[in-house]
Amino acid sequence: MALLPESSSAWRFVRNSLTLARKEWISLLRDGFMLGFVIYSFSLSVYSQATGISHELRNAAIAIVDEDRSALSQRLISSFHGPEFQTPTLIGHAEVDPGMAAARYTFVLDIPPDFQSDALAGRSPTAQLLIDATAMMQAGIGAGTIQGILDDEVGRFVRHEAPAAAAPISLQVRVAYNEALETAWFTGTMSVVGNITMLAVLLAGAALIREREHGTLEHLLVMPVRPAEIMTAKVLANGAVILALTIFSLFAVLRGLLGVPLAGSVPLFLAGTALYLFFATALGIFLGTVARSMPQLGLLFILIVLPMNMLSGGFTPLESEPDWLQLAMQLSPSTHFVAFAQAILFRGAGFDVVWPRFAATAGIGALFFVWSLARFRSHLASLR
């Protein structure tokens, strides 16, 4: 016995929605540019973002002015090596300014005379570090790295030459969830999460505008289908495309090319993503009813979707935002989506941990879906 009799309204709703979804897939396959853009966004774009943006110090150019010419200064020179630094270049004072002006050196360390003797006598010698802060992130990270190298090497040298009392505290650091401190693991994963939002909105909004521009939306109005079936078909079709490309990106790009260890349950993450896509695609359809052309959709996307994506916690911690903005962003499903995506993929959280985020995503998404459907019905009525 069939669960839904073929004559029932529920069966007709499912059948019409699936038929219209098939039409959406055919339309997308015929749109070569949009199809290529979506595939690129979940493949080469993710890989390039993960490997092109690094928060680690890599191959930095450093020069050293050695005025001390002591065993300690030689030890310091030999402590700068790859992969963080290039082989240090020994220069004189006259070469410092021209070298930095020509961007040959990011860092120049000046070791003053009597540096070793002052260190052994406990007089706290001072070395000068000049930094080209054009590349601000590399400059900031490099300054801390060089400070750490100097403290460590000078401390070892002094303890070896003149043993002192043991340090009053010993700090043991253990890194969790990203033991290798690989930036690519974070940026690659968050690139996939961010692209899910952006591409779901763009695909759904572009599909509606494309139908209106081609005149096919008016054809649907004379067919025995309801606005709810049309919108549901667009949500299912575009959501399924994004979900399929998310699976491809997780396994082929993140795990395959970047070697990212996906700590948690991928099916659990995909289930949460499917919940979130009801909101994201509904938002795209809502914007498609407001915009009259693709350029207008692009402007609305910049004004609404980009800030929503940037403030959701995927780029900077939510705690670093003002209190009022943190509270406001709790009303956005994108915030909850980013939170449970990080919890599952990075920290291996189970459903018992992320279910409140799932519930918030489903609840807010359902409310917005109903609001978007009302707007979509009004939009179709204006076309009659």
Phi, psi and omega in degrees: 000131183289144177293324180235112177302141185296341180270353184284157179292328179295319179296317179298321178299312180297314182296315180294320180296317180292323178295316178292326176296320177299321177298321179297318180295319179296319179297319179293320179297330180278343177268088186299321182294311181296319180297316179296322180295318181293316179297317178300320184296332181258008180231272184296325180295316178297316182295317182291322177294323182289321185266341183271341180245114183237136176262005176261159177278123183223122170057040180285140180277126181226140175238151183229130172261106183262097177269350183269320181049054181240177177297323179293317180294324177294324177295320178295319180299317183287347181279348178265112183208177181289162003275354183289319186233153167286168176299126184301141176259126178275123183227170175259172181302324184292341182266356186292301184298313178299321181294319179286325178295327179272005178062030176280334182231134172274326181230140173230119180256123180254110178266114188284168175297154178061024181296315182293314183295322177294321180296317180292330180276358179075027182266011176051069181295156181245127173252146182261133177242118176262134186232133170272104186270021175302312172271091192297317183295314179297323180296314181294315180293319181296323179299316178293322179295315180294320177301317179295320179296315180297313180300317184292312184291318179295319179298317179295318181296315181295317180295327179287320183277326182218085184306137181234181179294153180295152179297145184290343182216146176236118183261122176253123183254128175235126183262128180252149171074337175212068189300328181279354182054045180271118178298324183300329179296317181284308184295324179294313181295316181288337173294318176297315181298317179293322180292332177301314179296308188294317183286327177296317179294313182295316182298312182294316179295318180294325179298319179292315181294321179298320178293322180291320180291326181273352179083004182283340178294323177294328178295322180295332184291336180265001178266159181282058177232152183258158178304323180298324179289321179296313182292318178300320178297318180294320178296313181294315184294308182289324176296321179294322178297313180297319181295318179296318179289331175295316177300315178299316183292322180298315187270319184278319185267303184293303183283321185284303185275321185264347179068031180283124177280112179280106192290324188258195183279117177295317176303323178295318178297318180293325176296317177294323178297319178299320176299315183293327183294336174297321176289312187296317179290324176296322176296320178298317178294321178300313179294328177294331177283336179276316182284146179258351181203169179297320176301320178294322176298321178297320178294317177296324178299316180294322184284330188248306190285316181299311176299320179300320180290318183290329184266005185278354180103002180278334182258317177228152180302141180299331182292342181277354180273159176302153184303317183294327180286324175300317180295317180296322183288346175291344177275356180260124177299337180297326178296315180290325178297313179298320182296312182283336175294314178295319181297318183283308188285327182265316189254001176068031182291147176262182182297329180296339179268320190261000184300326176298324177292321177299315182296318179295318179298315181293317182294309180294321179297321179294318178298317181290327177299316179295318179295316179296323178296320177297318178295322180293319177298317179297322180295317179294323180297327180287343180270348182288000000 
